[in-house]
Amino acid sequence: MTRWVRYDRGGTTGFGILGDDATITPYQGDMFAGTEQAGPAFALSDVRILTPCVPSKMPALWNNYK
């Protein structure tokens, strides 16, 4: 199973495939439609892992408590 991750590396956000050897292979394009490899793999310890997708909305109700 392919494990996609989104990361921050030196102030730049990207996504790639997490390998079994604790490396990330960066990709570019649309994560959900079509991708291509964007460079050589780098160490997982060089990045900060982010949420899988950028949230666009936060639905909330004013009366959802008792």
PDB file of N, CA, C and O in Angstrom:
ATOM      1  N   MET A   1       0.841  -1.172   0.000  1.00  0.00           N
ATOM      2  CA  MET A   1       0.000   0.000   0.000  1.00  0.00           C
ATOM      3  C   MET A   1       0.891   1.242   0.000  1.00  0.00           C
ATOM      4  O   MET A   1       1.828   1.335   0.782  1.00  0.00           O
ATOM      5  N   THR A   2       0.589   2.184  -0.848  1.00  0.00           N
ATOM      6  CA  THR A   2       1.350   3.423  -0.931  1.00  0.00           C
ATOM      7  C   THR A   2       0.935   4.356   0.192  1.00  0.00           C
ATOM      8  O   THR A   2      -0.257   4.561   0.425  1.00  0.00           O
ATOM      9  N   ARG A   3       1.922   4.913   0.891  1.00  0.00           N
ATOM     10  CA  ARG A   3       1.641   5.823   2.003  1.00  0.00           C
ATOM     11  C   ARG A   3       2.031   7.246   1.598  1.00  0.00           C
ATOM     12  O   ARG A   3       3.211   7.602   1.601  1.00  0.00           O
ATOM     13  N   TRP A   4       1.039   8.048   1.242  1.00  0.00           N
ATOM     14  CA  TRP A   4       1.266   9.434   0.864  1.00  0.00           C
ATOM     15  C   TRP A   4       1.342  10.293   2.112  1.00  0.00           C
ATOM     16  O   TRP A   4       0.584  10.087   3.060  1.00  0.00           O
ATOM     17  N   VAL A   5       2.238  11.250   2.122  1.00  0.00           N
ATOM     18  CA  VAL A   5       2.357  12.191   3.228  1.00  0.00           C
ATOM     19  C   VAL A   5       2.484  13.604   2.655  1.00  0.00           C
ATOM     20  O   VAL A   5       2.972  13.798   1.547  1.00  0.00           O
ATOM     21  N   ARG A   6       2.022  14.567   3.435  1.00  0.00           N
ATOM     22  CA  ARG A   6       2.231  15.971   3.112  1.00  0.00           C
ATOM     23  C   ARG A   6       3.205  16.494   4.140  1.00  0.00           C
ATOM     24  O   ARG A   6       3.126  16.148   5.320  1.00  0.00           O
ATOM     25  N   TYR A   7       4.142  17.342   3.741  1.00  0.00           N
ATOM     26  CA  TYR A   7       5.215  17.748   4.641  1.00  0.00           C
ATOM     27  C   TYR A   7       5.592  19.213   4.432  1.00  0.00           C
ATOM     28  O   TYR A   7       5.246  19.828   3.418  1.00  0.00           O
ATOM     29  N   ASP A   8       6.302  19.743   5.416  1.00  0.00           N
ATOM     30  CA  ASP A   8       6.911  21.068   5.337  1.00  0.00           C
ATOM     31  C   ASP A   8       8.417  20.855   5.429  1.00  0.00           C
ATOM     32  O   ASP A   8       8.910  20.282   6.390  1.00  0.00           O
ATOM     33  N   ARG A   9       9.127  21.315   4.415  1.00  0.00           N
ATOM     34  CA  ARG A   9      10.586  21.149   4.382  1.00  0.00           C
ATOM     35  C   ARG A   9      11.220  22.509   4.109  1.00  0.00           C
ATOM     36  O   ARG A   9      11.182  23.011   2.990  1.00  0.00           O
ATOM     37  N   GLY A  10      11.744  23.124   5.159  1.00  0.00           N
ATOM     38  CA  GLY A  10      12.397  24.418   5.013  1.00  0.00           C
ATOM     39  C   GLY A  10      11.455  25.521   4.563  1.00  0.00           C
ATOM     40  O   GLY A  10      11.850  26.377   3.781  1.00  0.00           O
ATOM     41  N   GLY A  11      10.211  25.495   5.021  1.00  0.00           N
ATOM     42  CA  GLY A  11       9.236  26.511   4.650  1.00  0.00           C
ATOM     43  C   GLY A  11       8.476  26.230   3.372  1.00  0.00           C
ATOM     44  O   GLY A  11       7.620  26.998   2.974  1.00  0.00           O
ATOM     45  N   THR A  12       8.778  25.122   2.707  1.00  0.00           N
ATOM     46  CA  THR A  12       8.088  24.745   1.476  1.00  0.00           C
ATOM     47  C   THR A  12       7.230  23.516   1.745  1.00  0.00           C
ATOM     48  O   THR A  12       7.704  22.532   2.290  1.00  0.00           O
ATOM     49  N   THR A  13       5.957  23.597   1.365  1.00  0.00           N
ATOM     50  CA  THR A  13       5.035  22.484   1.549  1.00  0.00           C
ATOM     51  C   THR A  13       5.037  21.611   0.306  1.00  0.00           C
ATOM     52  O   THR A  13       5.051  22.114  -0.809  1.00  0.00           O
ATOM     53  N   GLY A  14       5.039  20.305   0.522  1.00  0.00           N
ATOM     54  CA  GLY A  14       5.005  19.365  -0.585  1.00  0.00           C
ATOM     55  C   GLY A  14       4.358  18.067  -0.158  1.00  0.00           C
ATOM     56  O   GLY A  14       3.903  17.919   0.976  1.00  0.00           O
ATOM     57  N   PHE A  15       4.322  17.108  -1.068  1.00  0.00           N
ATOM     58  CA  PHE A  15       3.802  15.786  -0.730  1.00  0.00           C
ATOM     59  C   PHE A  15       4.635  14.735  -1.437  1.00  0.00           C
ATOM     60  O   PHE A  15       5.344  15.024  -2.397  1.00  0.00           O
ATOM     61  N   GLY A  16       4.584  13.532  -0.903  1.00  0.00           N
ATOM     62  CA  GLY A  16       5.360  12.455  -1.484  1.00  0.00           C
ATOM     63  C   GLY A  16       4.984  11.115  -0.892  1.00  0.00           C
ATOM     64  O   GLY A  16       4.051  11.004  -0.119  1.00  0.00           O
ATOM     65  N   ILE A  17       5.755  10.114  -1.266  1.00  0.00           N
ATOM     66  CA  ILE A  17       5.516   8.750  -0.801  1.00  0.00           C
ATOM     67  C   ILE A  17       6.519   8.421   0.289  1.00  0.00           C
ATOM     68  O   ILE A  17       7.728   8.600   0.114  1.00  0.00           O
ATOM     69  N   LEU A  18       6.001   7.938   1.412  1.00  0.00           N
ATOM     70  CA  LEU A  18       6.830   7.520   2.535  1.00  0.00           C
ATOM     71  C   LEU A  18       7.301   6.100   2.294  1.00  0.00           C
ATOM     72  O   LEU A  18       6.500   5.185   2.114  1.00  0.00           O
ATOM     73  N   GLY A  19       8.615   5.903   2.270  1.00  0.00           N
ATOM     74  CA  GLY A  19       9.188   4.586   2.035  1.00  0.00           C
ATOM     75  C   GLY A  19       9.418   3.818   3.322  1.00  0.00           C
ATOM     76  O   GLY A  19       9.413   4.392   4.418  1.00  0.00           O
ATOM     77  N   ASP A  20       9.640   2.531   3.212  1.00  0.00           N
ATOM     78  CA  ASP A  20       9.901   1.689   4.376  1.00  0.00           C
ATOM     79  C   ASP A  20      11.224   2.021   5.055  1.00  0.00           C
ATOM     80  O   ASP A  20      11.432   1.701   6.214  1.00  0.00           O
ATOM     81  N   ASP A  21      12.129   2.667   4.334  1.00  0.00           N
ATOM     82  CA  ASP A  21      13.445   3.012   4.885  1.00  0.00           C
ATOM     83  C   ASP A  21      13.489   4.430   5.463  1.00  0.00           C
ATOM     84  O   ASP A  21      14.550   5.032   5.556  1.00  0.00           O
ATOM     85  N   ALA A  22      12.327   4.982   5.853  1.00  0.00           N
ATOM     86  CA  ALA A  22      12.198   6.312   6.472  1.00  0.00           C
ATOM     87  C   ALA A  22      12.688   7.422   5.549  1.00  0.00           C
ATOM     88  O   ALA A  22      13.343   8.354   5.979  1.00  0.00           O
ATOM     89  N   THR A  23      12.359   7.299   4.265  1.00  0.00           N
ATOM     90  CA  THR A  23      12.638   8.361   3.306  1.00  0.00           C
ATOM     91  C   THR A  23      11.333   8.780   2.634  1.00  0.00           C
ATOM     92  O   THR A  23      10.362   8.017   2.607  1.00  0.00           O
ATOM     93  N   ILE A  24      11.328   9.990   2.113  1.00  0.00           N
ATOM     94  CA  ILE A  24      10.180  10.504   1.377  1.00  0.00           C
ATOM     95  C   ILE A  24      10.637  10.800  -0.047  1.00  0.00           C
ATOM     96  O   ILE A  24      11.624  11.502  -0.247  1.00  0.00           O
ATOM     97  N   THR A  25       9.919  10.267  -1.013  1.00  0.00           N
ATOM     98  CA  THR A  25      10.159  10.567  -2.418  1.00  0.00           C
ATOM     99  C   THR A  25       9.160  11.643  -2.822  1.00  0.00           C
ATOM    100  O   THR A  25       7.951  11.397  -2.801  1.00  0.00           O
ATOM    101  N   PRO A  26       9.635  12.849  -3.146  1.00  0.00           N
ATOM    102  CA  PRO A  26       8.702  13.949  -3.450  1.00  0.00           C
ATOM    103  C   PRO A  26       8.028  13.789  -4.807  1.00  0.00           C
ATOM    104  O   PRO A  26       8.622  13.271  -5.750  1.00  0.00           O
ATOM    105  N   TYR A  27       6.782  14.244  -4.885  1.00  0.00           N
ATOM    106  CA  TYR A  27       6.007  14.231  -6.115  1.00  0.00           C
ATOM    107  C   TYR A  27       5.390  15.605  -6.320  1.00  0.00           C
ATOM    108  O   TYR A  27       5.265  16.389  -5.388  1.00  0.00           O
ATOM    109  N   GLN A  28       5.001  15.883  -7.561  1.00  0.00           N
ATOM    110  CA  GLN A  28       4.316  17.131  -7.874  1.00  0.00           C
ATOM    111  C   GLN A  28       3.093  16.823  -8.710  1.00  0.00           C
ATOM    112  O   GLN A  28       2.967  15.731  -9.245  1.00  0.00           O
ATOM    113  N   GLY A  29       2.202  17.785  -8.813  1.00  0.00           N
ATOM    114  CA  GLY A  29       0.955  17.592  -9.539  1.00  0.00           C
ATOM    115  C   GLY A  29      -0.209  17.557  -8.573  1.00  0.00           C
ATOM    116  O   GLY A  29      -0.143  18.102  -7.470  1.00  0.00           O
ATOM    117  N   ASP A  30      -1.282  16.926  -8.976  1.00  0.00           N
ATOM    118  CA  ASP A  30      -2.473  16.787  -8.149  1.00  0.00           C
ATOM    119  C   ASP A  30      -2.409  15.438  -7.438  1.00  0.00           C
ATOM    120  O   ASP A  30      -2.409  14.393  -8.091  1.00  0.00           O
ATOM    121  N   MET A  31      -2.375  15.477  -6.118  1.00  0.00           N
ATOM    122  CA  MET A  31      -2.228  14.248  -5.330  1.00  0.00           C
ATOM    123  C   MET A  31      -3.341  13.240  -5.628  1.00  0.00           C
ATOM    124  O   MET A  31      -3.129  12.037  -5.541  1.00  0.00           O
ATOM    125  N   PHE A  32      -4.507  13.715  -6.019  1.00  0.00           N
ATOM    126  CA  PHE A  32      -5.648  12.831  -6.206  1.00  0.00           C
ATOM    127  C   PHE A  32      -5.909  12.487  -7.671  1.00  0.00           C
ATOM    128  O   PHE A  32      -6.741  11.646  -7.973  1.00  0.00           O
ATOM    129  N   ALA A  33      -5.227  13.128  -8.604  1.00  0.00           N
ATOM    130  CA  ALA A  33      -5.513  12.884 -10.017  1.00  0.00           C
ATOM    131  C   ALA A  33      -4.297  12.356 -10.781  1.00  0.00           C
ATOM    132  O   ALA A  33      -4.363  11.299 -11.382  1.00  0.00           O
ATOM    133  N   GLY A  34      -3.207  13.088 -10.780  1.00  0.00           N
ATOM    134  CA  GLY A  34      -2.034  12.657 -11.526  1.00  0.00           C
ATOM    135  C   GLY A  34      -0.770  13.266 -10.938  1.00  0.00           C
ATOM    136  O   GLY A  34      -0.737  14.450 -10.641  1.00  0.00           O
ATOM    137  N   THR A  35       0.239  12.452 -10.748  1.00  0.00           N
ATOM    138  CA  THR A  35       1.472  12.927 -10.133  1.00  0.00           C
ATOM    139  C   THR A  35       2.670  12.492 -10.954  1.00  0.00           C
ATOM    140  O   THR A  35       2.581  11.579 -11.771  1.00  0.00           O
ATOM    141  N   GLU A  36       3.794  13.156 -10.715  1.00  0.00           N
ATOM    142  CA  GLU A  36       5.070  12.725 -11.282  1.00  0.00           C
ATOM    143  C   GLU A  36       6.153  13.015 -10.256  1.00  0.00           C
ATOM    144  O   GLU A  36       6.051  13.954  -9.467  1.00  0.00           O
ATOM    145  N   GLN A  37       7.172  12.199 -10.252  1.00  0.00           N
ATOM    146  CA  GLN A  37       8.245  12.335  -9.277  1.00  0.00           C
ATOM    147  C   GLN A  37       8.952  13.675  -9.492  1.00  0.00           C
ATOM    148  O   GLN A  37       9.238  14.076 -10.605  1.00  0.00           O
ATOM    149  N   ALA A  38       9.243  14.365  -8.373  1.00  0.00           N
ATOM    150  CA  ALA A  38       9.780  15.729  -8.442  1.00  0.00           C
ATOM    151  C   ALA A  38      11.232  15.835  -8.007  1.00  0.00           C
ATOM    152  O   ALA A  38      11.763  16.931  -7.943  1.00  0.00           O
ATOM    153  N   GLY A  39      11.870  14.740  -7.680  1.00  0.00           N
ATOM    154  CA  GLY A  39      13.261  14.814  -7.254  1.00  0.00           C
ATOM    155  C   GLY A  39      13.686  13.580  -6.496  1.00  0.00           C
ATOM    156  O   GLY A  39      12.909  12.636  -6.340  1.00  0.00           O
ATOM    157  N   PRO A  40      14.924  13.600  -5.998  1.00  0.00           N
ATOM    158  CA  PRO A  40      15.424  12.438  -5.245  1.00  0.00           C
ATOM    159  C   PRO A  40      14.812  12.367  -3.847  1.00  0.00           C
ATOM    160  O   PRO A  40      14.335  13.367  -3.311  1.00  0.00           O
ATOM    161  N   ALA A  41      14.846  11.179  -3.277  1.00  0.00           N
ATOM    162  CA  ALA A  41      14.312  10.965  -1.928  1.00  0.00           C
ATOM    163  C   ALA A  41      15.179  11.665  -0.897  1.00  0.00           C
ATOM    164  O   ALA A  41      16.366  11.899  -1.104  1.00  0.00           O
ATOM    165  N   PHE A  42      14.557  12.019   0.237  1.00  0.00           N
ATOM    166  CA  PHE A  42      15.272  12.624   1.352  1.00  0.00           C
ATOM    167  C   PHE A  42      14.762  12.023   2.654  1.00  0.00           C
ATOM    168  O   PHE A  42      13.735  11.341   2.673  1.00  0.00           O
ATOM    169  N   ALA A  43      15.488  12.259   3.727  1.00  0.00           N
ATOM    170  CA  ALA A  43      15.195  11.623   5.017  1.00  0.00           C
ATOM    171  C   ALA A  43      13.920  12.188   5.645  1.00  0.00           C
ATOM    172  O   ALA A  43      13.645  13.390   5.561  1.00  0.00           O
ATOM    173  N   LEU A  44      13.177  11.319   6.278  1.00  0.00           N
ATOM    174  CA  LEU A  44      11.972  11.705   6.991  1.00  0.00           C
ATOM    175  C   LEU A  44      12.294  12.690   8.112  1.00  0.00           C
ATOM    176  O   LEU A  44      11.508  13.589   8.407  1.00  0.00           O
ATOM    177  N   SER A  45      13.459  12.563   8.705  1.00  0.00           N
ATOM    178  CA  SER A  45      13.846  13.446   9.811  1.00  0.00           C
ATOM    179  C   SER A  45      14.099  14.884   9.365  1.00  0.00           C
ATOM    180  O   SER A  45      14.182  15.781  10.200  1.00  0.00           O
ATOM    181  N   ASP A  46      14.174  15.136   8.045  1.00  0.00           N
ATOM    182  CA  ASP A  46      14.407  16.484   7.511  1.00  0.00           C
ATOM    183  C   ASP A  46      13.130  17.298   7.358  1.00  0.00           C
ATOM    184  O   ASP A  46      13.195  18.468   6.977  1.00  0.00           O
ATOM    185  N   VAL A  47      11.978  16.700   7.621  1.00  0.00           N
ATOM    186  CA  VAL A  47      10.707  17.380   7.372  1.00  0.00           C
ATOM    187  C   VAL A  47       9.811  17.347   8.600  1.00  0.00           C
ATOM    188  O   VAL A  47      10.048  16.602   9.547  1.00  0.00           O
ATOM    189  N   ARG A  48       8.764  18.164   8.537  1.00  0.00           N
ATOM    190  CA  ARG A  48       7.697  18.136   9.541  1.00  0.00           C
ATOM    191  C   ARG A  48       6.449  17.646   8.823  1.00  0.00           C
ATOM    192  O   ARG A  48       6.036  18.217   7.814  1.00  0.00           O
ATOM    193  N   ILE A  49       5.857  16.554   9.301  1.00  0.00           N
ATOM    194  CA  ILE A  49       4.672  15.961   8.682  1.00  0.00           C
ATOM    195  C   ILE A  49       3.458  16.844   8.981  1.00  0.00           C
ATOM    196  O   ILE A  49       3.258  17.284  10.107  1.00  0.00           O
ATOM    197  N   LEU A  50       2.641  17.084   7.949  1.00  0.00           N
ATOM    198  CA  LEU A  50       1.439  17.911   8.064  1.00  0.00           C
ATOM    199  C   LEU A  50       0.189  17.043   7.926  1.00  0.00           C
ATOM    200  O   LEU A  50       0.280  15.849   7.638  1.00  0.00           O
ATOM    201  N   THR A  51      -0.972  17.666   8.078  1.00  0.00           N
ATOM    202  CA  THR A  51      -2.228  16.953   7.867  1.00  0.00           C
ATOM    203  C   THR A  51      -2.307  16.499   6.409  1.00  0.00           C
ATOM    204  O   THR A  51      -1.697  17.122   5.533  1.00  0.00           O
ATOM    205  N   PRO A  52      -3.059  15.446   6.110  1.00  0.00           N
ATOM    206  CA  PRO A  52      -3.088  14.912   4.744  1.00  0.00           C
ATOM    207  C   PRO A  52      -3.569  15.912   3.683  1.00  0.00           C
ATOM    208  O   PRO A  52      -3.088  15.905   2.580  1.00  0.00           O
ATOM    209  N   CYS A  53      -4.528  16.751   4.035  1.00  0.00           N
ATOM    210  CA  CYS A  53      -5.071  17.735   3.101  1.00  0.00           C
ATOM    211  C   CYS A  53      -5.177  19.079   3.803  1.00  0.00           C
ATOM    212  O   CYS A  53      -5.316  19.140   5.023  1.00  0.00           O
ATOM    213  N   VAL A  54      -5.171  20.142   3.018  1.00  0.00           N
ATOM    214  CA  VAL A  54      -5.371  21.474   3.578  1.00  0.00           C
ATOM    215  C   VAL A  54      -6.864  21.644   3.833  1.00  0.00           C
ATOM    216  O   VAL A  54      -7.661  21.533   2.899  1.00  0.00           O
ATOM    217  N   PRO A  55      -7.250  21.881   5.095  1.00  0.00           N
ATOM    218  CA  PRO A  55      -8.679  22.041   5.369  1.00  0.00           C
ATOM    219  C   PRO A  55      -9.206  23.324   4.738  1.00  0.00           C
ATOM    220  O   PRO A  55      -8.547  24.362   4.779  1.00  0.00           O
ATOM    221  N   SER A  56     -10.384  23.247   4.121  1.00  0.00           N
ATOM    222  CA  SER A  56     -10.969  24.426   3.490  1.00  0.00           C
ATOM    223  C   SER A  56     -12.149  24.982   4.274  1.00  0.00           C
ATOM    224  O   SER A  56     -12.485  26.139   4.145  1.00  0.00           O
ATOM    225  N   LYS A  57     -12.775  24.146   5.082  1.00  0.00           N
ATOM    226  CA  LYS A  57     -13.935  24.564   5.866  1.00  0.00           C
ATOM    227  C   LYS A  57     -13.907  23.883   7.228  1.00  0.00           C
ATOM    228  O   LYS A  57     -13.313  22.828   7.397  1.00  0.00           O
ATOM    229  N   MET A  58     -14.597  24.494   8.171  1.00  0.00           N
ATOM    230  CA  MET A  58     -14.779  23.867   9.471  1.00  0.00           C
ATOM    231  C   MET A  58     -16.247  24.014   9.846  1.00  0.00           C
ATOM    232  O   MET A  58     -16.654  25.054  10.371  1.00  0.00           O
ATOM    233  N   PRO A  59     -17.058  23.009   9.527  1.00  0.00           N
ATOM    234  CA  PRO A  59     -18.482  23.111   9.845  1.00  0.00           C
ATOM    235  C   PRO A  59     -18.697  23.039  11.351  1.00  0.00           C
ATOM    236  O   PRO A  59     -18.075  22.244  12.047  1.00  0.00           O
ATOM    237  N   ALA A  60     -19.559  23.900  11.820  1.00  0.00           N
ATOM    238  CA  ALA A  60     -19.869  23.929  13.247  1.00  0.00           C
ATOM    239  C   ALA A  60     -21.314  24.389  13.447  1.00  0.00           C
ATOM    240  O   ALA A  60     -21.855  25.123  12.620  1.00  0.00           O
ATOM    241  N   LEU A  61     -21.900  23.963  14.524  1.00  0.00           N
ATOM    242  CA  LEU A  61     -23.257  24.376  14.885  1.00  0.00           C
ATOM    243  C   LEU A  61     -23.188  25.116  16.211  1.00  0.00           C
ATOM    244  O   LEU A  61     -22.423  24.770  17.096  1.00  0.00           O
ATOM    245  N   TRP A  62     -24.038  26.121  16.346  1.00  0.00           N
ATOM    246  CA  TRP A  62     -24.010  26.900  17.567  1.00  0.00           C
ATOM    247  C   TRP A  62     -24.658  26.165  18.725  1.00  0.00           C
ATOM    248  O   TRP A  62     -24.403  26.465  19.888  1.00  0.00           O
ATOM    249  N   ASN A  63     -25.505  25.173  18.427  1.00  0.00           N
ATOM    250  CA  ASN A  63     -26.233  24.492  19.505  1.00  0.00           C
ATOM    251  C   ASN A  63     -25.924  22.997  19.564  1.00  0.00           C
ATOM    252  O   ASN A  63     -26.785  22.202  19.838  1.00  0.00           O
ATOM    253  N   ASN A  64     -24.688  22.615  19.356  1.00  0.00           N
ATOM    254  CA  ASN A  64     -24.351  21.193  19.339  1.00  0.00           C
ATOM    255  C   ASN A  64     -23.849  20.705  20.700  1.00  0.00           C
ATOM    256  O   ASN A  64     -23.027  19.832  20.780  1.00  0.00           O
ATOM    257  N   TYR A  65     -24.332  21.283  21.755  1.00  0.00           N
ATOM    258  CA  TYR A  65     -23.957  20.867  23.108  1.00  0.00           C
ATOM    259  C   TYR A  65     -25.197  20.866  23.984  1.00  0.00           C
ATOM    260  O   TYR A  65     -26.213  21.444  23.651  1.00  0.00           O
ATOM    261  N   LYS A  66     -25.120  20.220  25.121  1.00  0.00           N
ATOM    262  CA  LYS A  66     -26.255  20.209  26.058  1.00  0.00           C
ATOM    263  C   LYS A  66     -25.866  20.900  27.324  1.00  0.00           C
ATOM    264  O   LYS A  66     -24.786  20.876  27.782  1.00  0.00           O
TER     265      LYS A  66
END
